[in-house]
Amino acid sequence: MIHKLFPYLCKNYVSMEYKNRIADKLLRDKLEAMGAVLIEGPKACGKTTTAEQQAKSIIYMDDPV
């Protein structure tokens, strides 16, 4: 219920433990070599969750603050 009233409070809430993906090592290597990457894929396939696990900082463009 709280997530419906105050979604910004729950933005970083993860209900399940992160499971390592095959792409994690590749993502780490590319970030180290290039500094930035573009992650593309279908809706709800784990793009944001995977990126959040590797990111040193996160800027949400839809965040009003």
Coordinates of C-alpha atoms in Angstrom, one line a residue:
M1 CA 0.0 0.0 0.0
I2 CA 2.8 2.5 0.9
H3 CA 4.3 2.1 -2.6
K4 CA 1.1 3.4 -4.1
L5 CA 0.9 6.4 -1.8
F6 CA 4.7 7.3 -1.8
P7 CA 6.4 5.6 -4.8
Y8 CA 9.5 7.7 -4.4
L9 CA 10.1 6.1 -1.0
C10 CA 10.2 2.6 -2.5
K11 CA 12.3 3.4 -5.6
N12 CA 15.3 1.6 -4.3
Y13 CA 13.4 -1.2 -2.6
V14 CA 14.2 -4.6 -4.0
S15 CA 11.9 -7.4 -2.9
M16 CA 14.1 -10.3 -4.1
E17 CA 17.8 -11.0 -3.9
Y18 CA 19.8 -10.1 -7.0
K19 CA 20.8 -13.1 -9.1
N20 CA 24.0 -12.8 -11.1
R21 CA 23.4 -12.7 -14.8
I22 CA 25.6 -13.9 -17.6
A23 CA 26.0 -10.3 -18.8
D24 CA 27.4 -9.1 -15.5
K25 CA 31.1 -9.8 -16.3
L26 CA 30.7 -8.4 -19.8
L27 CA 29.1 -5.3 -18.4
R28 CA 31.8 -4.8 -15.8
D29 CA 34.5 -5.2 -18.4
K30 CA 32.9 -2.7 -20.8
L31 CA 32.3 -0.2 -18.0
E32 CA 36.0 -0.4 -17.0
A33 CA 37.2 0.0 -20.6
M34 CA 34.7 2.6 -21.9
G35 CA 33.2 4.3 -18.8
A36 CA 29.7 4.1 -20.1
V37 CA 27.4 1.6 -21.8
L38 CA 24.0 1.5 -23.4
I39 CA 21.8 -1.4 -22.2
E40 CA 18.9 -2.3 -24.5
G41 CA 16.3 -5.0 -24.2
P42 CA 12.6 -5.8 -23.9
K43 CA 10.5 -4.4 -21.1
A44 CA 11.0 -6.0 -17.6
C45 CA 14.0 -8.2 -18.6
G46 CA 16.2 -6.8 -15.8
K47 CA 18.1 -3.9 -17.5
T48 CA 17.7 -1.4 -14.7
T49 CA 18.3 -4.0 -11.9
T50 CA 21.5 -5.2 -13.7
A51 CA 22.7 -1.6 -14.2
E52 CA 22.0 -0.7 -10.6
Q53 CA 24.2 -3.6 -9.4
Q54 CA 27.2 -2.3 -11.4
A55 CA 26.7 1.5 -11.1
K56 CA 28.9 3.7 -9.0
S57 CA 26.2 6.4 -9.2
I58 CA 22.7 6.6 -10.5
I59 CA 20.7 9.5 -11.9
Y60 CA 17.0 8.9 -12.5
M61 CA 15.8 11.2 -15.2
D62 CA 12.2 10.8 -14.1
D63 CA 13.0 11.8 -10.4
P64 CA 11.5 15.2 -9.6
V65 CA 14.1 15.9 -6.9

